[in-house]
Tab-separated table of C-alpha atoms and ligand atoms in Angstrom:
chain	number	residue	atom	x	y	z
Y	254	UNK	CA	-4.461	-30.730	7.016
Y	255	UNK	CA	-5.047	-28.247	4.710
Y	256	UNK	CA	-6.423	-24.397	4.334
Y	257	UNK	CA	-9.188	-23.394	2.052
Y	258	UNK	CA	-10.862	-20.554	1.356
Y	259	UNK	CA	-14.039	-19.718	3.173
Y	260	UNK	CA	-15.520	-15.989	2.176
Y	261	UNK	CA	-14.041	-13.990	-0.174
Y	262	UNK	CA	-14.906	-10.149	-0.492
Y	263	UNK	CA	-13.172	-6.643	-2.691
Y	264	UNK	CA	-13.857	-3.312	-2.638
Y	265	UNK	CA	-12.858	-0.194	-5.307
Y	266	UNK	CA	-12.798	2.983	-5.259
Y	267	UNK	CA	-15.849	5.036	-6.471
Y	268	UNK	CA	-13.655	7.113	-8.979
Y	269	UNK	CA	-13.067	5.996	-12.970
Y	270	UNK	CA	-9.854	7.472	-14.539
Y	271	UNK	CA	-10.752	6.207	-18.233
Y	272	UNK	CA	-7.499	6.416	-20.988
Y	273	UNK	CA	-8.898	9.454	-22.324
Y	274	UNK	CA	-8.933	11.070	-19.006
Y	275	UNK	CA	-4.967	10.319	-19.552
Y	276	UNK	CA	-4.169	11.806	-22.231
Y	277	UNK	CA	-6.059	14.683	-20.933
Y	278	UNK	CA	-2.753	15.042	-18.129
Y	279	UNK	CA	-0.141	13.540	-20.289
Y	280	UNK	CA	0.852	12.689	-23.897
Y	281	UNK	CA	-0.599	9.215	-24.166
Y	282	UNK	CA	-3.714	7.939	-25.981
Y	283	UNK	CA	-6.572	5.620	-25.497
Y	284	UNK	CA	-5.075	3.299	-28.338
Y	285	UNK	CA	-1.986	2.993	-26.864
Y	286	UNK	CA	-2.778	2.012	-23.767
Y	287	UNK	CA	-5.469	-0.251	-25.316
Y	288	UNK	CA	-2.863	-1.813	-27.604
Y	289	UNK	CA	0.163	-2.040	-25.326
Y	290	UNK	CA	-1.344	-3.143	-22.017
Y	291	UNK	CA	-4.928	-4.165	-22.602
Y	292	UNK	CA	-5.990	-1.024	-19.574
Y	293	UNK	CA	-9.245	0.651	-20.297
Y	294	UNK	CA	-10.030	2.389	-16.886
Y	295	UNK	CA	-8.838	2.425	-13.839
Y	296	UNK	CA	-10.169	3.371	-10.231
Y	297	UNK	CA	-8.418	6.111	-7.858
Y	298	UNK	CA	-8.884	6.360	-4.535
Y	299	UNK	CA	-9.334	10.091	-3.202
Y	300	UNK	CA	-7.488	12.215	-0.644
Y	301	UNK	CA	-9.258	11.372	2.263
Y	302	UNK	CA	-9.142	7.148	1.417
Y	303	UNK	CA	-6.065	5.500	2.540
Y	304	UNK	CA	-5.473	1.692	1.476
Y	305	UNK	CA	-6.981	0.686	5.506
Y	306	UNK	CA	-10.137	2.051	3.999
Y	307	UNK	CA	-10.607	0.036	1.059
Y	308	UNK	CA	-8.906	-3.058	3.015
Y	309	UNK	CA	-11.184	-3.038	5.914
Y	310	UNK	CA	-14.442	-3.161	3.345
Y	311	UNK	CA	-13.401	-5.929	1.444
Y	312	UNK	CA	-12.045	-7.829	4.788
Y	313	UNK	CA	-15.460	-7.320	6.177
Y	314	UNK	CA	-17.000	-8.738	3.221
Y	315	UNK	CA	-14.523	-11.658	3.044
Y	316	UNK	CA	-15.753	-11.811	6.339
Y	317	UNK	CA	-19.579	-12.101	6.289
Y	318	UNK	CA	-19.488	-14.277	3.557
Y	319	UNK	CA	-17.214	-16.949	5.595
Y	320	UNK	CA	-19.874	-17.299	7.995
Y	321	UNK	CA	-17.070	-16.561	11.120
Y	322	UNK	CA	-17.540	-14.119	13.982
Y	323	UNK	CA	-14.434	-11.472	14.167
Y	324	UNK	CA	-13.316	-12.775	17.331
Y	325	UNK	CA	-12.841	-16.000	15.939
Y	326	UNK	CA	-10.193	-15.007	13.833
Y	327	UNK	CA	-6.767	-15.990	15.021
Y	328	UNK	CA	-4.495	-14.057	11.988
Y	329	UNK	CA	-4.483	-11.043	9.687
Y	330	UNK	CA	-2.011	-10.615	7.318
Y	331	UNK	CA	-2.218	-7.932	5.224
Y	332	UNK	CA	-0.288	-7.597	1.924
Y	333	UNK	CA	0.012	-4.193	0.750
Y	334	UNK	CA	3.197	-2.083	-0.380
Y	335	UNK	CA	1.091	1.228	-0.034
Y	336	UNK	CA	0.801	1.173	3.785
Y	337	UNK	CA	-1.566	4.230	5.975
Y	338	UNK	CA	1.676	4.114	7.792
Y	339	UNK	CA	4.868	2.715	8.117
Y	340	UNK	CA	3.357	2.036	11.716
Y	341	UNK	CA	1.135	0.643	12.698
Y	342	UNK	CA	0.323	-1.549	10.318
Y	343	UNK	CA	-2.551	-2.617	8.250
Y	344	UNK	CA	-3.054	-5.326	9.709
Y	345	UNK	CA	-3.462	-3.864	12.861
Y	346	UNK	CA	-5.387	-0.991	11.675
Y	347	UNK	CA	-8.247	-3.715	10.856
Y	348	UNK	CA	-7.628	-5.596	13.910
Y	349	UNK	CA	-8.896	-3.013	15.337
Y	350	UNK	CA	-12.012	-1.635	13.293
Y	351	UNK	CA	-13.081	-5.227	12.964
Y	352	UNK	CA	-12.795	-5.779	16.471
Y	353	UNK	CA	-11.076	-8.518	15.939
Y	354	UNK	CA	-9.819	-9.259	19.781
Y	355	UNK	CA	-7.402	-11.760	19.949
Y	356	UNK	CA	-5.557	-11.978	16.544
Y	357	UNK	CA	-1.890	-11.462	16.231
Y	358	UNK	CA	-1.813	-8.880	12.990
Y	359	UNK	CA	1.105	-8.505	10.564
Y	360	UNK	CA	1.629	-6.412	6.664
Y	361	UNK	CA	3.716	-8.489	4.389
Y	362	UNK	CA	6.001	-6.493	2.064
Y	363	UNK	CA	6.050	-8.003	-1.807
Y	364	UNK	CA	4.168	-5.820	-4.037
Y	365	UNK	CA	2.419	-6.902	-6.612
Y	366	UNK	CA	3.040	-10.803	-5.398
Y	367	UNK	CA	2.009	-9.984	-2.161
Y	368	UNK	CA	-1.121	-11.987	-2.171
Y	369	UNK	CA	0.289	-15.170	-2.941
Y	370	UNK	CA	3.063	-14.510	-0.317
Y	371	UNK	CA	0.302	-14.054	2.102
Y	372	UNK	CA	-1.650	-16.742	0.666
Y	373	UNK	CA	1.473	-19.243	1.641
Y	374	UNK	CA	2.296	-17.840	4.783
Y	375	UNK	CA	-1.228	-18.182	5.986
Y	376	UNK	CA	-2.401	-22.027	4.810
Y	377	UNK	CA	1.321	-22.848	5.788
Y	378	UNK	CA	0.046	-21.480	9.911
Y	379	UNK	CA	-2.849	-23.404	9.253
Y	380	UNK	CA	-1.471	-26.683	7.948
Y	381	UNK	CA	0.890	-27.186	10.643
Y	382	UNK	CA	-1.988	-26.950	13.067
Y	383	UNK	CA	-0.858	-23.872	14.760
Y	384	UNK	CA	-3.438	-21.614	13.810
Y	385	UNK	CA	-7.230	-22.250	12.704
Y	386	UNK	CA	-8.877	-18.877	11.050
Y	387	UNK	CA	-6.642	-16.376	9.028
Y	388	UNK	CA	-8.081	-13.213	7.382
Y	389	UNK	CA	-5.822	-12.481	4.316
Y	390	UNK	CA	-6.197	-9.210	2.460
Y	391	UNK	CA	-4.246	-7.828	-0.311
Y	392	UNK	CA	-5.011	-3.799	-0.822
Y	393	UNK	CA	-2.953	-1.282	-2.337
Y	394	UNK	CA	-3.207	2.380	-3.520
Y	395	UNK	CA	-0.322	3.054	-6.045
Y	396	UNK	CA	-2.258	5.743	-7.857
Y	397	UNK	CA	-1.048	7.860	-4.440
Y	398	UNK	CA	2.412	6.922	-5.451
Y	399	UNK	CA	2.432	7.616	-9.875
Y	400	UNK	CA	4.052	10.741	-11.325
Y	401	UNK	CA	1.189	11.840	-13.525
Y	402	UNK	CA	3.628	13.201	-16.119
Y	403	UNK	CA	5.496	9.889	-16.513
Y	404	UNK	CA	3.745	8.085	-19.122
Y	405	UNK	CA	5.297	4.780	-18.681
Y	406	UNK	CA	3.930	4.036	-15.418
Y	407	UNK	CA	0.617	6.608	-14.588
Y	408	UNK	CA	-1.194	4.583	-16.627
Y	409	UNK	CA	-0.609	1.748	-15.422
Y	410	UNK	CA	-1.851	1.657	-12.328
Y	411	UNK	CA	-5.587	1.471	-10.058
Y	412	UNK	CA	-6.484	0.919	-6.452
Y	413	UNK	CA	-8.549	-1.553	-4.940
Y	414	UNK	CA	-8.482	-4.305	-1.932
Y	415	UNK	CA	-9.664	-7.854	-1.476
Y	416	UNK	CA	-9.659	-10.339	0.967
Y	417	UNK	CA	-10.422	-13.911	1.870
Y	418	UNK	CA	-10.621	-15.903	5.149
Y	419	UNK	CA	-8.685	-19.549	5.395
Y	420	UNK	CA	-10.333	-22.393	7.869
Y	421	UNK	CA	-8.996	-26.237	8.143
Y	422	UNK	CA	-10.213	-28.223	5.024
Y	423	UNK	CA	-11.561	-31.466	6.440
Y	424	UNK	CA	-11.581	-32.963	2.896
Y	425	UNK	CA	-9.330	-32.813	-0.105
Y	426	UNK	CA	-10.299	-28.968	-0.846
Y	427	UNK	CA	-8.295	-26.101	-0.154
Y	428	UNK	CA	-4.886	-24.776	-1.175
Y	429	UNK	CA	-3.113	-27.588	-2.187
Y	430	UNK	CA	0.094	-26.238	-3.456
Y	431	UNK	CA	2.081	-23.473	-3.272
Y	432	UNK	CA	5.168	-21.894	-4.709
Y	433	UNK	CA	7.240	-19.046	-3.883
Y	434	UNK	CA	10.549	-17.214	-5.430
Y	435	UNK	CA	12.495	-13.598	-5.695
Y	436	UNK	CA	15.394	-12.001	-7.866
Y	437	UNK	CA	16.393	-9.308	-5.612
Y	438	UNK	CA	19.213	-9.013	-8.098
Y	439	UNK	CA	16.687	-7.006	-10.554
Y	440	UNK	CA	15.449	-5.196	-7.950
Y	441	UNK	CA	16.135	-1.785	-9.755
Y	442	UNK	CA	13.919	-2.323	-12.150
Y	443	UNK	CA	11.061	-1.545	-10.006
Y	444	UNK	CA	11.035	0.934	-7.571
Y	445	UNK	CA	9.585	3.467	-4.939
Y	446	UNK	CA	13.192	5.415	-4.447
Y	447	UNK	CA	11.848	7.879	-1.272
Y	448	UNK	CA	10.292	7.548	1.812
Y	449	UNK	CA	12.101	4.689	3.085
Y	450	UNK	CA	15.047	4.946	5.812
Y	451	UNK	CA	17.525	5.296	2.474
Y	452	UNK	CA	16.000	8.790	1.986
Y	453	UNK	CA	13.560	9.339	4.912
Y	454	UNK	CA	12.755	12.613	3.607
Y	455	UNK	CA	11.846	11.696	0.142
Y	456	UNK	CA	14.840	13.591	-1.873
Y	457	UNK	CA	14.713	10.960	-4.481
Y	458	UNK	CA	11.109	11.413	-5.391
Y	459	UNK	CA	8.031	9.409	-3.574
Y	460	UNK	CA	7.150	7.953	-6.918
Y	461	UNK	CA	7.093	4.102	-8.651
Y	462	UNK	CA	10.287	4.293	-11.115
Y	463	UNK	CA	9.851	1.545	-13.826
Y	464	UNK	CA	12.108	-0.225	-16.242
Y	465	UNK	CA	9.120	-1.405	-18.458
Y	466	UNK	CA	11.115	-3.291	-20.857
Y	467	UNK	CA	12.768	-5.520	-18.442
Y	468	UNK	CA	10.041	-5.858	-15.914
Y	469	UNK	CA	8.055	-7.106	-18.603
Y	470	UNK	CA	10.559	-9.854	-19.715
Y	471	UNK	CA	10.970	-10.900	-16.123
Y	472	UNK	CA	6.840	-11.130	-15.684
Y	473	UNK	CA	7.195	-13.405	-18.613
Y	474	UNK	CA	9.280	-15.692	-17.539
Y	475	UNK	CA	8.421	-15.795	-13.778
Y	476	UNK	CA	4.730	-15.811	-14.886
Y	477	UNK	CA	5.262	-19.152	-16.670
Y	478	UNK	CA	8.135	-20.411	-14.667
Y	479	UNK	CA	5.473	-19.800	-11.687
Y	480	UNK	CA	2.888	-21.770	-12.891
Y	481	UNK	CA	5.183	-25.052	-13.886
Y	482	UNK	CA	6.297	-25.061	-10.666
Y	483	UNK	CA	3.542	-24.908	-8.624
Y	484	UNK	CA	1.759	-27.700	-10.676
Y	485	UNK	CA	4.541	-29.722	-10.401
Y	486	UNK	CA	4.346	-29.376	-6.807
Y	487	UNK	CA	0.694	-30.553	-6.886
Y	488	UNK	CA	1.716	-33.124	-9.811
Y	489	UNK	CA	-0.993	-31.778	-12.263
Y	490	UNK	CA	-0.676	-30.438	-15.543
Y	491	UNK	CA	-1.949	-27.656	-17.687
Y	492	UNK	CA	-4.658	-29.668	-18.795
Y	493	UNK	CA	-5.813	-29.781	-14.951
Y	494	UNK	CA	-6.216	-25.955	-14.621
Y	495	UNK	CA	-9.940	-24.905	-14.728
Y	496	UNK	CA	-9.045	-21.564	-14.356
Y	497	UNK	CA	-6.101	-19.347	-14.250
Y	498	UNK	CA	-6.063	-16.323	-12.002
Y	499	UNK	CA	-3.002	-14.728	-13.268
Y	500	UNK	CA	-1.818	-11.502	-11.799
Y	501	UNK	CA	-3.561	-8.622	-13.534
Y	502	UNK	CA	-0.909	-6.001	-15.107
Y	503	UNK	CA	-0.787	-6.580	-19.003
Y	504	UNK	CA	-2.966	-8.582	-21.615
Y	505	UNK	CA	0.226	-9.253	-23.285
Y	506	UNK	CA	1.833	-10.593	-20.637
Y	507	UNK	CA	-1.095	-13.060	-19.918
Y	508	UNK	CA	-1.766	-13.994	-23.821
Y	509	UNK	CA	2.301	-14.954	-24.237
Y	510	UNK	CA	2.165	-17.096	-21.759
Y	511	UNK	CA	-1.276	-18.435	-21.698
Y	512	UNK	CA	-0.756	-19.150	-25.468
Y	513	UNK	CA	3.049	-20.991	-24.904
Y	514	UNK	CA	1.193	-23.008	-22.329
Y	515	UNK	CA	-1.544	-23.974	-23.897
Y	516	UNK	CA	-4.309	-22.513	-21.916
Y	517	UNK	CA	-7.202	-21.286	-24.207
Y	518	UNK	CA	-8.724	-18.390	-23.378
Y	519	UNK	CA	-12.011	-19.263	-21.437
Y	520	UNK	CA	-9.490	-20.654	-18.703
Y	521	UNK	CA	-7.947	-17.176	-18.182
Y	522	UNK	CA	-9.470	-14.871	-16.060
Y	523	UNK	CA	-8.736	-11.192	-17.332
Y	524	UNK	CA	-10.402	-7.851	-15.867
Y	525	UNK	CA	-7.549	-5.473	-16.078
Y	526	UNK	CA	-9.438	-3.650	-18.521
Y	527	UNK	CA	-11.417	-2.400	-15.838
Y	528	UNK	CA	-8.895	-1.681	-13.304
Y	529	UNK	CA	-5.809	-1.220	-14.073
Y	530	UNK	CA	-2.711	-3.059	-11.589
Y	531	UNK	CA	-4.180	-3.107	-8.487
Y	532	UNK	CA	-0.630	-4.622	-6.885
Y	533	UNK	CA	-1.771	-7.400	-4.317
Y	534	UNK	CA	-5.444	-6.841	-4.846
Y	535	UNK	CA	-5.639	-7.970	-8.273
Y	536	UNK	CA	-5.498	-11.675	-7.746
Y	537	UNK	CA	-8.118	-11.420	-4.565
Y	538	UNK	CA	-10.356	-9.127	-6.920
Y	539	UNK	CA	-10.176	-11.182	-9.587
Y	540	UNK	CA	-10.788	-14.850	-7.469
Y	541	UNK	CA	-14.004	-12.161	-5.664
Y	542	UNK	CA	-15.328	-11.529	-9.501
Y	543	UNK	CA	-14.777	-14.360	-11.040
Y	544	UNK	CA	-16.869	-16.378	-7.913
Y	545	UNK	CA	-19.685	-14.132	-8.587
Y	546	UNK	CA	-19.633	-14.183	-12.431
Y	547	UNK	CA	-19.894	-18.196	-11.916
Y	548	UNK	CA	-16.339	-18.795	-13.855
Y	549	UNK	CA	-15.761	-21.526	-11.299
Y	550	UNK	CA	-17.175	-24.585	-10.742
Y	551	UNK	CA	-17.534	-27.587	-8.248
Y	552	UNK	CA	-14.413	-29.243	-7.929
Y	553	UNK	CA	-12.458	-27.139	-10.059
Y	554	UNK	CA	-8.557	-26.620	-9.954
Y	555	UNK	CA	-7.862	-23.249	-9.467
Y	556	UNK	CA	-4.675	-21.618	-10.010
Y	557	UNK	CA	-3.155	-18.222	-9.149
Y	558	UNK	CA	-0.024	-16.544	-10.419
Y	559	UNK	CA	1.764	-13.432	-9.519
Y	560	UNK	CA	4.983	-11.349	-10.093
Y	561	UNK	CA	5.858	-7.897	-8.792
Y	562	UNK	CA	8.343	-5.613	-7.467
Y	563	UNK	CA	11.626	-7.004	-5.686
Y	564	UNK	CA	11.453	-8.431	-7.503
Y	565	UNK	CA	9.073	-11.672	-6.928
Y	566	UNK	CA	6.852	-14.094	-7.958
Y	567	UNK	CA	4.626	-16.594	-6.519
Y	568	UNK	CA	1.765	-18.907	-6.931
Y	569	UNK	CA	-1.105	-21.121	-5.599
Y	570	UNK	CA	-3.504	-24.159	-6.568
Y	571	UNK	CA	-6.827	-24.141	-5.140
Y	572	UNK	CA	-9.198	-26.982	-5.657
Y	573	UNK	CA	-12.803	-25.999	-4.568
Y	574	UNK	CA	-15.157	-28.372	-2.839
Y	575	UNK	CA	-18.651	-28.104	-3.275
Y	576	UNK	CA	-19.209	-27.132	0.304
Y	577	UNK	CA	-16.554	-24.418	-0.159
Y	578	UNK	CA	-18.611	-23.297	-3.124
Y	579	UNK	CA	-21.917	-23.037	-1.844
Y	580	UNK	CA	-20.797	-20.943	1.490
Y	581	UNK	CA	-19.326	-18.506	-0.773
Y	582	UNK	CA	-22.025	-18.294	-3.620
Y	583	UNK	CA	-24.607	-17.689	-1.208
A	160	COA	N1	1.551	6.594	-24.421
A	160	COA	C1	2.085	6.787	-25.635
A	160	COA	N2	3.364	6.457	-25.918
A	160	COA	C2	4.108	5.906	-24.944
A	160	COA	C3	3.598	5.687	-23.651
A	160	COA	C4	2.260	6.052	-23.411
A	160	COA	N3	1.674	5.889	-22.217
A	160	COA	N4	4.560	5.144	-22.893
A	160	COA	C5	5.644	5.016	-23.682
A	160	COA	N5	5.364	5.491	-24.908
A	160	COA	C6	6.247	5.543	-26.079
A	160	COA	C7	7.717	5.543	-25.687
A	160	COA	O1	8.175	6.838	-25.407
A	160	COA	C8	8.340	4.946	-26.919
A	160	COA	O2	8.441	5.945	-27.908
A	160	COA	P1	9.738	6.026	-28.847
A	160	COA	O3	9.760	4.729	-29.597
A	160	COA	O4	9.456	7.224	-29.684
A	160	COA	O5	10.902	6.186	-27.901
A	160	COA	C9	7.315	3.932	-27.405
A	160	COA	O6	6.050	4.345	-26.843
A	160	COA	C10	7.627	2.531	-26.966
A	160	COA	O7	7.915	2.586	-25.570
A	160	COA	P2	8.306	1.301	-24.769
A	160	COA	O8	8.644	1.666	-23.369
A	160	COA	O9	9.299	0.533	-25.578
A	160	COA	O10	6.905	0.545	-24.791
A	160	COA	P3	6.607	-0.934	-24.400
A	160	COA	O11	6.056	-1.664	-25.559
A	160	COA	O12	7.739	-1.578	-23.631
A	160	COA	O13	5.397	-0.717	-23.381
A	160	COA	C11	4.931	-0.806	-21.028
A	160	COA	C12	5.614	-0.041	-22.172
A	160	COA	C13	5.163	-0.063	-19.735
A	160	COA	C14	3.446	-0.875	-21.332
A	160	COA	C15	5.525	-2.238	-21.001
A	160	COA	O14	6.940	-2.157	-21.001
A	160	COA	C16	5.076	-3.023	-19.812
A	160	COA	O15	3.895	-3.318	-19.657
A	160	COA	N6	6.030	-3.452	-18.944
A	160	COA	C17	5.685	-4.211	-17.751
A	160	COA	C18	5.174	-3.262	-16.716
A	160	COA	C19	4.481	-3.942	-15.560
A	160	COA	O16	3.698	-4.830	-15.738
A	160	COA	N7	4.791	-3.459	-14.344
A	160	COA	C20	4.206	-3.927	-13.147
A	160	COA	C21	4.729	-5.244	-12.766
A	160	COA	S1	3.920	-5.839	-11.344
């Protein structure tokens, strides 16, 4: 048996923080950013929104469009790295305000790959037969946790959420492969110092603290090693790829490898111009926009591809039935 997606939903922030904004705070410039990272705007949540907020609209959307009742849910897994708390969790935050009675409710801690994490964790409940409808969201709000004078990561950053709910595929649709890794070795090179039970009290700063150089040479190579290995797994090749999904944090990143493999650009979904790295939601809000833009297709083979803090990587092949399709396009 295996899990495929049933509703997908996202949800942003109402707030635009374009490049020039930037360089209004710090000394940066629209062309730079442009140049080095392909970010044009971003969204930021405000005080009063904490990453439940966004999470519970996009679940709720995810949710409607599936076609399920709440309390047939059986799972929520939430990945985020931005939590309202470090308990309870998000997860049960929106079991709650979804009134989702009798799911069990967990966060899942791997930044930016977070999604993909969940993504596993959830079709691997459902292909054993243990569980039957999972909600899976990936929201974070890392603009709460930038240092607005430190030019190498403020602008890198945006918030949003998105979510989509897994059901048993009675056909050959659904996730069909799925591929997971970490290098807790580089770990330094991305990092959130304070707050944690190292330095409860936050001596070390509550901020992200970036390596940029060799984060990007590890998204690089864990971006392409991510994506041989999962279609390996399936036993497809880059020619079988419809779309890529790739995780959303540089236009260079994506090109290099996009270009080594030989994926031409009408097979790579990009909106990071818009929004920034939205951590785990960027491969949900991608999948939600690129649904309703009608970039994919019946039958098509999609792939998503991750890396983030920890650091991790991670990936997944969806291939969409028609039925699939036409539940979530209406
Ligand atoms: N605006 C203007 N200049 C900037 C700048 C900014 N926002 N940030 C850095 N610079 C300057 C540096 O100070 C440096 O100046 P110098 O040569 O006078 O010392 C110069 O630009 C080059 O800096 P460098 O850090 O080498 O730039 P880069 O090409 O590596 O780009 C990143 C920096 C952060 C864009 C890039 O390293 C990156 O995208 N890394 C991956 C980050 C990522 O994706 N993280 C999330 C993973 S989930």
């Amino acid at each position: 048996m295996r899990a495929k997606i049933i509703g997908v939903g996202s949800a942003l922030p109402e707030k635009i923080v374009t490049n020039d904004d930037l360089a209004r705070i710090v000394e940066t410039n629209d062309e730079w950013i442009r140049t080095r990272t392909g970010i044009e705007q971003r969204r930021v949540s405000d005080d009063k929104t904490a990453t439940s907020d966004l999470a519970i609209k996009a679940a709720a959307k995810a949710l409607k469009k599936s076609g399920l009742a709440a309390n047939q849910l059986d799972l929520i897994i939430v990945a985020t790295t931005s939590p309202d708390f470090l308990f309870p969790s998000v997860a049960c935050i929106l079991q709650k305000e979804l009134q989702v009675a009798r799911a069990a409710a967990f966060d899942l801690s791997a930044a930016c790959s977070g999604f993909n994490y969940a993504l596993t964790v959830a079709a691997n409940f459902i292909e054993n037969g243990t569980l039957k409808n999972i909600l899976v969201v990936g929201a974070d709000t890392l603009t709460k946790y930038l240092n607005w004078q430190d030019r190498g990561t403020c602008i890198l950053f945006g918030d949003a959420a998105g979510a989509v709910v897994l059901a048993p595929s009675k056909d050959d649709s659904g996730i069909i492969a799925s591929w997971l890794k970490a290098e807790g070795s580089l770990g330094e090179y991305l990092t959130m110092p304070g707050g944690g039970s190292r330095d409860p009290e936050a001596k070390n700063g509550r901020f992200i603290t970036m390596d940029g150089k060799n984060v990007f040479k590890f998204a690089v190579r864990a971006l392409e090693e991510s994506i041989k290995q999962v279609l390996a797994k399936a036993n497809l090749t880059t020619t079988d790829i419809d779309l890529l999904i790739p995780h959303q944090a540089n236009t260079r990143i994506i090109d290099h490898v996009s270009k080594k493999l030989g994926l031409p650009k009408e097979k790579v979904y990009v909106n990071l111009q818009k929004y920034g790295n939205t951590s785990a939601a960027s491969i949900p809000l991608a999948l939600d926009e690129a649904l309703a833009e009608g970039r994919i297709h019946k039958g098509d083979i999609i792939l998503l591809s991750g890396f983030g803090a920890g650091l991790t990587a991670g990936a997944n092949i969806i291939r969409y039935s028609s039925s699939d399709y036409d539940k979530i396009t209406s």
